[in-house]
Short mmCIF file of C-alpha atoms and ligand atoms in Angstrom, two decimals:
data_model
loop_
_atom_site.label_atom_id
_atom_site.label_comp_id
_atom_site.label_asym_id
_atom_site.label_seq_id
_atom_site.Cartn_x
_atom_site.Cartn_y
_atom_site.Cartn_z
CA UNK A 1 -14.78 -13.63 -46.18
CA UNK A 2 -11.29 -15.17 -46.87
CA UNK A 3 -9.10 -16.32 -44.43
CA UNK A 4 -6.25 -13.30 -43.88
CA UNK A 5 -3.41 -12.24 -41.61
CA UNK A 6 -2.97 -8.05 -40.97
CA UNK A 7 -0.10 -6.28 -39.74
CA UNK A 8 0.53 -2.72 -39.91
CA UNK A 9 3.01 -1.25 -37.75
CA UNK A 10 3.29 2.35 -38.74
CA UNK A 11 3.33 5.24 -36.33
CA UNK A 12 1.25 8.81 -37.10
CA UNK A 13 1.91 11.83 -36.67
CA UNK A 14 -0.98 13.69 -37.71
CA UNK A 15 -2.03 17.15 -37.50
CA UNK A 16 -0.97 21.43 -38.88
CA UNK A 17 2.42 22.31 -37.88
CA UNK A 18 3.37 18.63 -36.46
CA UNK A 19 6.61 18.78 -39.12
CA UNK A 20 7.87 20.41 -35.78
CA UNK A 21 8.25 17.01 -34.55
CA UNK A 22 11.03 15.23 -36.90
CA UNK A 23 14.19 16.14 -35.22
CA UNK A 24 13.35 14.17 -32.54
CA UNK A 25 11.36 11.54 -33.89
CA UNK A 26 14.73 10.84 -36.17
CA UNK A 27 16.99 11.55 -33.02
CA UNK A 28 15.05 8.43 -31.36
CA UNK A 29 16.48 6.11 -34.87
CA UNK A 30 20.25 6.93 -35.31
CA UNK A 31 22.70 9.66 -35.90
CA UNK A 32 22.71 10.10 -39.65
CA UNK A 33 20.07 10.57 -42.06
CA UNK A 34 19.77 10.71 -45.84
CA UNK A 35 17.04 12.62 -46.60
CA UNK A 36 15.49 11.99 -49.93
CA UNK A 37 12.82 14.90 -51.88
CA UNK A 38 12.84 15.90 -55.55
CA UNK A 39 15.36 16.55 -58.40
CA UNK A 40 13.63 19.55 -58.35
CA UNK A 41 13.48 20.20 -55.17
CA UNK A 42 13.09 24.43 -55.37
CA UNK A 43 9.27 24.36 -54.84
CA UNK A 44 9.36 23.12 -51.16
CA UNK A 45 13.16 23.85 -50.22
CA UNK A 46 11.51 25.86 -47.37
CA UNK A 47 10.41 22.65 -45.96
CA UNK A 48 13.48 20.71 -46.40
CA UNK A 49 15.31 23.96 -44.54
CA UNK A 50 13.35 22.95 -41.74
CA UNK A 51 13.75 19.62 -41.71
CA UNK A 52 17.35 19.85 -41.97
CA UNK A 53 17.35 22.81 -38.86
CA UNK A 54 15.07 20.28 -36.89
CA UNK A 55 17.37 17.08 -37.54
CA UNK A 56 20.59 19.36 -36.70
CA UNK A 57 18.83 20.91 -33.72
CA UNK A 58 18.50 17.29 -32.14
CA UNK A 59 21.77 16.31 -33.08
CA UNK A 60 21.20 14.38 -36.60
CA UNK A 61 23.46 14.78 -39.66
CA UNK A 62 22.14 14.94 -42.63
CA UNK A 63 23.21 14.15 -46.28
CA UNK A 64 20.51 15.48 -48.68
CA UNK A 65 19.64 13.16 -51.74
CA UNK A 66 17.32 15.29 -54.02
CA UNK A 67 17.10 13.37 -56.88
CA UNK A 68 13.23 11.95 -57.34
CA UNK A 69 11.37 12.09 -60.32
CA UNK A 70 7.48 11.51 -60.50
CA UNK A 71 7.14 7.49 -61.50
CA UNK A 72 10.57 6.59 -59.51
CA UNK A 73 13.52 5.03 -61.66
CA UNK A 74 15.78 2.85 -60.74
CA UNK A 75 18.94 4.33 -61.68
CA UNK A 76 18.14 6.98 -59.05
CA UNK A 77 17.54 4.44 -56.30
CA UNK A 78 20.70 3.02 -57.39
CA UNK A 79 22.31 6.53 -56.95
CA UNK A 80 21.15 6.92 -53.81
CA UNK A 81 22.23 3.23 -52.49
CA UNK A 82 25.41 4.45 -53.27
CA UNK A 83 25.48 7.90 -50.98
CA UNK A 84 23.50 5.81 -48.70
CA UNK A 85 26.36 3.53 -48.09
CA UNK A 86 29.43 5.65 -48.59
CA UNK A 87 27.87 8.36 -45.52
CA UNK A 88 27.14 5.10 -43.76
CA UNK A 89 23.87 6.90 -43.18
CA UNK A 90 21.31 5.05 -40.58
CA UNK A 91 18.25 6.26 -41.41
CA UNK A 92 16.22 7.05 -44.69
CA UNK A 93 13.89 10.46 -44.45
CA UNK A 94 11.92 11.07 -47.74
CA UNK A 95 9.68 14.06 -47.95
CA UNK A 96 7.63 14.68 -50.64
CA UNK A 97 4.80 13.19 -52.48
CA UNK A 98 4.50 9.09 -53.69
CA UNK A 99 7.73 8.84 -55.98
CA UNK A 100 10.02 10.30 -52.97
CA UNK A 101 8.22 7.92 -50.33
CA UNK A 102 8.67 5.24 -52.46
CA UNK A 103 12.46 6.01 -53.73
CA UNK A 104 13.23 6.45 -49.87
CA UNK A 105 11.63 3.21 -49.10
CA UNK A 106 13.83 1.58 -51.80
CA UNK A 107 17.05 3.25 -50.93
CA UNK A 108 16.52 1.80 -47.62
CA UNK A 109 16.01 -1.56 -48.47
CA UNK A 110 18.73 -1.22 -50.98
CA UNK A 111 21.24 0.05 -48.84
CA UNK A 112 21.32 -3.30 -47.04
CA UNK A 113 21.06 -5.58 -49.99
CA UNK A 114 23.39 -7.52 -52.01
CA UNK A 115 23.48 -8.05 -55.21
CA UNK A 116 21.53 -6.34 -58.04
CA UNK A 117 18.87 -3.98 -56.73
CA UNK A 118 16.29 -4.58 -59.67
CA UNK A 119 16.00 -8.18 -58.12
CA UNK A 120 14.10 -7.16 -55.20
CA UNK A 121 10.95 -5.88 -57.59
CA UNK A 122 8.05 -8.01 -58.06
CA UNK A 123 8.00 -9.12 -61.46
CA UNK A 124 5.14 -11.79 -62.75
CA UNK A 125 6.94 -13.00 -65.76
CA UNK A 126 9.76 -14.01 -64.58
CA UNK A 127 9.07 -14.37 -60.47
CA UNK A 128 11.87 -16.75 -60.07
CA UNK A 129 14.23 -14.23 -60.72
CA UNK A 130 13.28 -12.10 -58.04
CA UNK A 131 14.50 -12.06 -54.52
CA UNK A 132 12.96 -9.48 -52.26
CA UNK A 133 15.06 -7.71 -49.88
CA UNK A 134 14.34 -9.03 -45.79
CA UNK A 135 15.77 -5.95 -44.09
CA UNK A 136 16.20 -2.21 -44.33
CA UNK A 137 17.34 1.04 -43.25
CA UNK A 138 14.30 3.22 -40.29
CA UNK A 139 12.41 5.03 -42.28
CA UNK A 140 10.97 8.02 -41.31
CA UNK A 141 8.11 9.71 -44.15
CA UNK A 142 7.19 13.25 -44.37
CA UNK A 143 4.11 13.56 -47.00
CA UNK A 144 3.71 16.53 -49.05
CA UNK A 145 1.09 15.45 -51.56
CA UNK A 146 -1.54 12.95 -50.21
CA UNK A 147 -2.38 10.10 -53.01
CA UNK A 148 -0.36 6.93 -52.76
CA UNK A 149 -0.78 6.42 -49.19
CA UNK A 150 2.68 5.14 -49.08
CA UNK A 151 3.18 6.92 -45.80
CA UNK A 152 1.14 4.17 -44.03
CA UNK A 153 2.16 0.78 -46.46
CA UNK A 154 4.69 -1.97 -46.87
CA UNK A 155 4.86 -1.05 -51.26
CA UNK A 156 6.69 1.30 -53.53
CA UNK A 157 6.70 1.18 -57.18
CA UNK A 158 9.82 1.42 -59.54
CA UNK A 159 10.41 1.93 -63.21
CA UNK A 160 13.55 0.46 -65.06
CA UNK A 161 14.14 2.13 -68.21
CA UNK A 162 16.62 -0.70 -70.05
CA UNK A 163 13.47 -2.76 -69.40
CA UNK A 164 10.80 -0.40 -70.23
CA UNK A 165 9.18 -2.30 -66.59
CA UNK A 166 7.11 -0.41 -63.97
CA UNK A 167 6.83 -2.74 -60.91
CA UNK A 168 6.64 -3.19 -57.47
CA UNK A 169 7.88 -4.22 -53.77
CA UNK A 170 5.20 -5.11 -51.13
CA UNK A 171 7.48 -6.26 -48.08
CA UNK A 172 7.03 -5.54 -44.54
CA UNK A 173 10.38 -4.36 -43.91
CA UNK A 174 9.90 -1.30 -46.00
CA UNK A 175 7.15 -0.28 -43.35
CA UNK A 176 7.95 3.31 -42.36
CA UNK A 177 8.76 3.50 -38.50
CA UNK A 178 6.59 6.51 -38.17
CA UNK A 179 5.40 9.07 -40.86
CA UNK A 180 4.30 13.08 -40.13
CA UNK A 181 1.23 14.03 -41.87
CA UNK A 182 1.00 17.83 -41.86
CA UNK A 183 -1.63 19.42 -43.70
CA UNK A 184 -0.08 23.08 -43.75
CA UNK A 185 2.85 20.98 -46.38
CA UNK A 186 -0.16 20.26 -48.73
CA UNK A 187 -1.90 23.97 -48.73
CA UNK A 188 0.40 25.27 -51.52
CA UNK A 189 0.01 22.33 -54.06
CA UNK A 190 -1.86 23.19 -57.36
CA UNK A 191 -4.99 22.07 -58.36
CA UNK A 192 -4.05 19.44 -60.77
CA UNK A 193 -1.77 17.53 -58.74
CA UNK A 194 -4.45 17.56 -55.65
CA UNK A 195 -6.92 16.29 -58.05
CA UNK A 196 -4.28 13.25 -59.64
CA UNK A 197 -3.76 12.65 -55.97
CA UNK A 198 -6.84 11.66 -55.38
CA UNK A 199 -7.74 10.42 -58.39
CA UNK A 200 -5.11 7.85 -57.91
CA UNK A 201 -6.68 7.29 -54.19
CA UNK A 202 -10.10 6.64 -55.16
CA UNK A 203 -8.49 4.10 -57.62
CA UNK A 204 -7.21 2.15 -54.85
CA UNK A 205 -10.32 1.58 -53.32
CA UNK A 206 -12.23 1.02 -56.52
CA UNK A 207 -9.99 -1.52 -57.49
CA UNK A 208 -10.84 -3.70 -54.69
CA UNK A 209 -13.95 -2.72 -54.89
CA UNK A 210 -15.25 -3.51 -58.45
CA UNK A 211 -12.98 -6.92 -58.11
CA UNK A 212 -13.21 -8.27 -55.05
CA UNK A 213 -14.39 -12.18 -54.42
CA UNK A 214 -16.08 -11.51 -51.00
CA UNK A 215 -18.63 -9.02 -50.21
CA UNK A 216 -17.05 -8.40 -46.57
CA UNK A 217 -20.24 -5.96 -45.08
CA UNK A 218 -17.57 -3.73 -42.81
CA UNK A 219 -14.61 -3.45 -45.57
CA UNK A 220 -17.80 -2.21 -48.04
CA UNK A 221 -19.33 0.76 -45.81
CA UNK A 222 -15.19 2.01 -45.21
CA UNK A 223 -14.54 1.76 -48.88
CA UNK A 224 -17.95 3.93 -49.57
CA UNK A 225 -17.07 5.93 -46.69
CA UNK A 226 -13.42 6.96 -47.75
CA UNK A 227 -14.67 7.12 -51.04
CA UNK A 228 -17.51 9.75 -50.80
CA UNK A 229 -15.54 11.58 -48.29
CA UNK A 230 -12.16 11.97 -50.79
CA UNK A 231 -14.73 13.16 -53.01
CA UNK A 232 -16.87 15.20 -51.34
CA UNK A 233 -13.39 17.34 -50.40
CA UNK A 234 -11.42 17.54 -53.22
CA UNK A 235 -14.61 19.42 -54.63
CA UNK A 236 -14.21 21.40 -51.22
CA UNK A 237 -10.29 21.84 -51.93
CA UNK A 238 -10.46 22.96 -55.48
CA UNK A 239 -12.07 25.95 -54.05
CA UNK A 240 -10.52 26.31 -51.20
CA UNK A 241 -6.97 25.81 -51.54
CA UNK A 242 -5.56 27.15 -48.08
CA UNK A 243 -8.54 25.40 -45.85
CA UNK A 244 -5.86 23.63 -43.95
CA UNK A 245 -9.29 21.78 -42.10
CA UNK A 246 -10.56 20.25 -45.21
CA UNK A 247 -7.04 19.57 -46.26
CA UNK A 248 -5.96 17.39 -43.54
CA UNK A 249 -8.92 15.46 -43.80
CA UNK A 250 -8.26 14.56 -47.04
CA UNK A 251 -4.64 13.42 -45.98
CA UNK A 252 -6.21 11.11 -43.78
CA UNK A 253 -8.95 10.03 -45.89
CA UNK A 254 -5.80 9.06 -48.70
CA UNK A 255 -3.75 7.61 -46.14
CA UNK A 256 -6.71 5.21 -45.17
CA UNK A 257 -7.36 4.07 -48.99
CA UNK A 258 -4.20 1.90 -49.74
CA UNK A 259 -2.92 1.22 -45.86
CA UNK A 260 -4.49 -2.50 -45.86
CA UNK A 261 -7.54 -1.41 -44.01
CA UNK A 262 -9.97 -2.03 -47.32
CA UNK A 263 -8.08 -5.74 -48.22
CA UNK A 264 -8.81 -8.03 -45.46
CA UNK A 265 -11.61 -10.82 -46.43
CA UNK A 266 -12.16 -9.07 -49.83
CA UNK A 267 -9.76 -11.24 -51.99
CA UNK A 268 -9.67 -8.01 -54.68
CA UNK A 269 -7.18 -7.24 -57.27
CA UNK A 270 -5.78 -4.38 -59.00
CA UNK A 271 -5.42 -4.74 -62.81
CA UNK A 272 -6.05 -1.54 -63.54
CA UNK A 273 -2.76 0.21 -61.53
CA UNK A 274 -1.02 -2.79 -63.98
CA UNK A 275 -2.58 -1.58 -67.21
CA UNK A 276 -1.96 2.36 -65.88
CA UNK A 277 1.73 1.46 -65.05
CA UNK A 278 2.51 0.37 -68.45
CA UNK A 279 1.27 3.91 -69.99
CA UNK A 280 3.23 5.93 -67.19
CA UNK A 281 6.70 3.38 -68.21
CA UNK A 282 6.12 4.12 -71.91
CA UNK A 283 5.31 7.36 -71.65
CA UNK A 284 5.78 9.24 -68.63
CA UNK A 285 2.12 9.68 -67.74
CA UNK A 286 0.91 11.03 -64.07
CA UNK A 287 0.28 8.03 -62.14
CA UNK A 288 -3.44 9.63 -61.06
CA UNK A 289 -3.94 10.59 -64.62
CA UNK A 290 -3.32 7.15 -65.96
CA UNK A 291 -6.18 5.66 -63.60
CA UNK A 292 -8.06 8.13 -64.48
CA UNK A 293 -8.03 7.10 -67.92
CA UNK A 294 -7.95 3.28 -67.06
CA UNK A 295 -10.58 3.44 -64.43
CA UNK A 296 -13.89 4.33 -66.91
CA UNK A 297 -12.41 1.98 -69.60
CA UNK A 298 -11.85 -1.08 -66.95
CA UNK A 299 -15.20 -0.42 -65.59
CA UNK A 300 -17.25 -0.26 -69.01
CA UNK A 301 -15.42 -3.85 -69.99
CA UNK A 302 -15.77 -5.81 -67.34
CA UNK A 303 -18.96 -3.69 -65.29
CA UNK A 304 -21.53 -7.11 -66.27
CA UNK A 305 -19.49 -9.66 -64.08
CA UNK A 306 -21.04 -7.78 -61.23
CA UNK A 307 -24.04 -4.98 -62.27
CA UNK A 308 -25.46 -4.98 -58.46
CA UNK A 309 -21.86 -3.84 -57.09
CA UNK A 310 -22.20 -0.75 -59.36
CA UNK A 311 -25.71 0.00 -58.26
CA UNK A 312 -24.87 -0.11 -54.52
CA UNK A 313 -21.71 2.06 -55.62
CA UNK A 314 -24.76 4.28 -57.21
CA UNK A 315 -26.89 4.35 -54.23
CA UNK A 316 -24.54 5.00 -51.74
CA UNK A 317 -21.69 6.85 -52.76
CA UNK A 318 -23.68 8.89 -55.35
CA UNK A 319 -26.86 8.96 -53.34
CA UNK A 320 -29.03 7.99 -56.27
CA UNK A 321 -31.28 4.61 -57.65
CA UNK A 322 -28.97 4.59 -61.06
CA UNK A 323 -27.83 1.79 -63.53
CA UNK A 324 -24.39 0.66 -64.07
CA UNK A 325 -23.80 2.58 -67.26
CA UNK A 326 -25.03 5.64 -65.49
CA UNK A 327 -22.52 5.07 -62.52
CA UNK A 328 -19.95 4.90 -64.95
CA UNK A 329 -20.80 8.04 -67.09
CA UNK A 330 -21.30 9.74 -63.82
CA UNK A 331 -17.80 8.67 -62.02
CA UNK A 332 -16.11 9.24 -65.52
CA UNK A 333 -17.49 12.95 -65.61
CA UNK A 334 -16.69 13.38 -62.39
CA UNK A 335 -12.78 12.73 -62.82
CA UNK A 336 -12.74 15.01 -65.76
CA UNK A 337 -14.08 17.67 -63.77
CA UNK A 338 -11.52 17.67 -61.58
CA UNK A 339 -9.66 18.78 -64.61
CA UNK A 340 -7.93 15.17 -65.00
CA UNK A 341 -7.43 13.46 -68.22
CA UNK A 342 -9.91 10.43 -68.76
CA UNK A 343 -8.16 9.71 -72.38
CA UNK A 344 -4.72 8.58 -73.11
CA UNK A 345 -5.19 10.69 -76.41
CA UNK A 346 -5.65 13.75 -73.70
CA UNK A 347 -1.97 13.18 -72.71
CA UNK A 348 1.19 14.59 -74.06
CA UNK A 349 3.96 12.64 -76.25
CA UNK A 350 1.49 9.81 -77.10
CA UNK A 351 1.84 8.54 -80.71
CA UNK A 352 -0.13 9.53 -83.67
CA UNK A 353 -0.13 5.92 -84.66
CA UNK A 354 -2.90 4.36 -81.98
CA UNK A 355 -3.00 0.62 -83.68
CA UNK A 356 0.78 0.78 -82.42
CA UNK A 357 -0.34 2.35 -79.52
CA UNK A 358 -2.25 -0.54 -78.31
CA UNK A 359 0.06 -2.83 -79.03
CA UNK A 360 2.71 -1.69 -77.43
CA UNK A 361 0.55 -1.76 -74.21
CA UNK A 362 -0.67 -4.90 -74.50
CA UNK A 363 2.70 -6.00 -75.14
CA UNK A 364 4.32 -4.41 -72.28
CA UNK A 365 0.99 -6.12 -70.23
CA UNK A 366 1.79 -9.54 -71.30
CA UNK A 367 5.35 -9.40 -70.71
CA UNK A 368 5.77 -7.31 -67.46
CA UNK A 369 1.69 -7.95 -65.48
CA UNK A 370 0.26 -11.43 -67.30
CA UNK A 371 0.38 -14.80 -65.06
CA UNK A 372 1.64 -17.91 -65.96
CA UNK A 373 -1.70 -18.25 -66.88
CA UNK A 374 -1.71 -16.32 -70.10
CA UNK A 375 -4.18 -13.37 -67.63
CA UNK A 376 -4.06 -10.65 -65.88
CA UNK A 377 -5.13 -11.64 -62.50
CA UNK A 378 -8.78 -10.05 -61.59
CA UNK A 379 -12.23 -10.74 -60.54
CA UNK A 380 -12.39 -13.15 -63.51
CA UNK A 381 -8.68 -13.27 -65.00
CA UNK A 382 -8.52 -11.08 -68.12
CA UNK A 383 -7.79 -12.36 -71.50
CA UNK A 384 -5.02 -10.76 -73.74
CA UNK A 385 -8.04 -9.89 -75.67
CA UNK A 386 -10.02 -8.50 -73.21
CA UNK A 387 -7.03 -6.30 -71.92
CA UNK A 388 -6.88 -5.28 -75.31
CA UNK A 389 -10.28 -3.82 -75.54
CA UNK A 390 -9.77 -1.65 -72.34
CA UNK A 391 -6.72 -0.08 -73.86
CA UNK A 392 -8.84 0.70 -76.67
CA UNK A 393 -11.81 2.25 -74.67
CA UNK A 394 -8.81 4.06 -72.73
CA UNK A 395 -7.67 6.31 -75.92
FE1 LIG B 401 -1.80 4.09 -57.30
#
């Protein structure tokens, strides 16, 4: 096991009809909250009613910001900076799914920092440029649509547009101070964007699993666990839309796949949310979507560097004695029939022209995801050749 540090200070509030509790859980942070949800917002303005009612109720202004798009841009988080400051609001809410967590997480930070906003992001070609932010706004999460686990983590992901760069913040100060995970908010979402959700969960644990330089015994039986669970109730879910039950035990299941639990000793990586990020930058594609199209093309690459990892993943998350190529097929058959794309071909606006296609990804890998080392960092560092072949098997 590696030597590691863990922190993770966030506050739940799980459980049907605990939405009840956010006037006073943002009564207990300040006076005035900007509270962040989707440009198109009409789908769940119910919700934000309520929240607003609750927040007024316990004495708490607040200035809505409905502006998030699915894969967050910066422009937006810019825009909201700018509200942010000129209401001198004290608190950030966001409500909604990954992309409003994350813009709320960002608008917080934001708010408080000086100079150009882009700099805070994470960028591996160019790391000296970037300054992460030390402080932000309370933030206070209400999750509608359980996949990025956001609600319980110190990261949220941004694209620029001049740049054509999706990248990332991992900072403890963009903790959430507490986040309410209701299931009753996730009853009405439609099939396809439960399944992405946790097609983008599993992902997180896979990655760490399939790449990780220690074997830690504990971290593997909670990965299996969280993984045959997730999957076991989706199934469930797709059925059963309204089983508020099953659906809060998926929120907690997604909640537990990217809050840190999984990391400690392991030493994994995630190349594959850095290969899927360059296909949702260029072209707008789902976030769960693109791992589910990066996933079974990562895993066919690179599955030889460790065959007995896939054969435990076999045995005890599919509860069969199969072979690495079968795990794959399997796992790859089971993400399309959740009705998720497991080719970038199966996705809209992509070009006719796939030689170009490739490049253009690999390009955009190099310049935004590749170390100094000329390699994406992973179990064993992949080549730009190697990267290229799992954008290939991806189309
Ligand atoms: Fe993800």
């Amino acid at each position: 096991m590696n030597n590691f540090q863990f922190y993770n200070p966030v506050r739940i509030v799980f459980g049907a009809g605990e939405l009840k509790q956010i006037g006073s859980e943002a009564a207990a942070v300040g006076k005035k909250a900007l509270l962040v949800s989707y440009a198109d917002y009409g789908f769940m303005k119910e919700t934000l009613d309520k929240v607003v009612a609750l927040c007024k109720e316990k004495g708490v202004e607040v200035i809505p910001f409905y502006a998030a798009v699915a894969n967050p841009l910066m422009s937006d988080i810019e825009a909201g900076v700018k509200v942010a400051r000129a209401k001198k609001a004290d608190m950030v809410i966001g409500c909604g799914g990954g992309s409003v967590m994350d813009t709320a997480k960002l608008i917080a930070a934001g708010t408080l920092y000086k100079g150009d906003l882009w700099k805070m992001m994470y960028s591996r070609h160019d790391s000296n440029a970037t300054l992460p932010p030390d402080k932000a706004l309370p933030i206070l999460l209400i999750n509608t649509l359980p996949a990025t686990s956001s609600e319980m983590n110190c990261g949220a992901v941004a694209t620029n547009t001049e740049t054509m760069e999706k990248t990332y913040l991992f900072h403890p100060c963009i903790y959430p101070k507490v986040s309410i995970l209701d299931p009753e908010l996730t009853t009405s979402l439609p099939a396809y964007q439960t399944a992405c959700g946790v097609v983008d969960s599993l992902s997180h644990v896979i990655e760490i699993y399939f790449t990780c330089q220690n074997e830690v015994p504990v971290q593997d039986r909670l990965m299996e666990g969280i993984m045959s669970s997730q999957m076991e109730h989706v199934v469930k879910i797709l059925k059963d839309p309204k089983n508020v039950a099953l659906r809060g035990d998926l929120m907690w299941e997604v909640a537990l796949s990217w809050n840190g639990w999984i990391l400690p000793g392991t030493g994994g990586f995630t190349p594959m949310h850095m290969i899927a990020h360059a296909m949702s930058a260029r072209w707008g594609v789902t976030h769960g979507a693109s791992l589910g199209i990066v996933m079974p093309a990562f895993m066919k690459k690179t599955w030889q560097l460790n065959p007995q990892r896939y054969v435990q993943f076999g045995q005890r998350v599919f509860g069969k004695k199969m072979t690495p190529l079968q795990v794959i097929a399997k796992f790859e058959k089971f993400i399309s029939g959740l009705g998720v794309q497991t080719r970038l071909t199966q996705c809209k606006d992509i070009p006719a022209n796939h030689k170009k296609v490739v490049k253009t990804l690999l390009d955009d890998c190099v310049r935004v995801y590749f170390g100094a080392n000329g390699k994406l960092a992973s179990l064993k560092p992949l080549s730009k050749k190697e990267v290229k072949e799992i954008i290939e098997l991806s189309l």
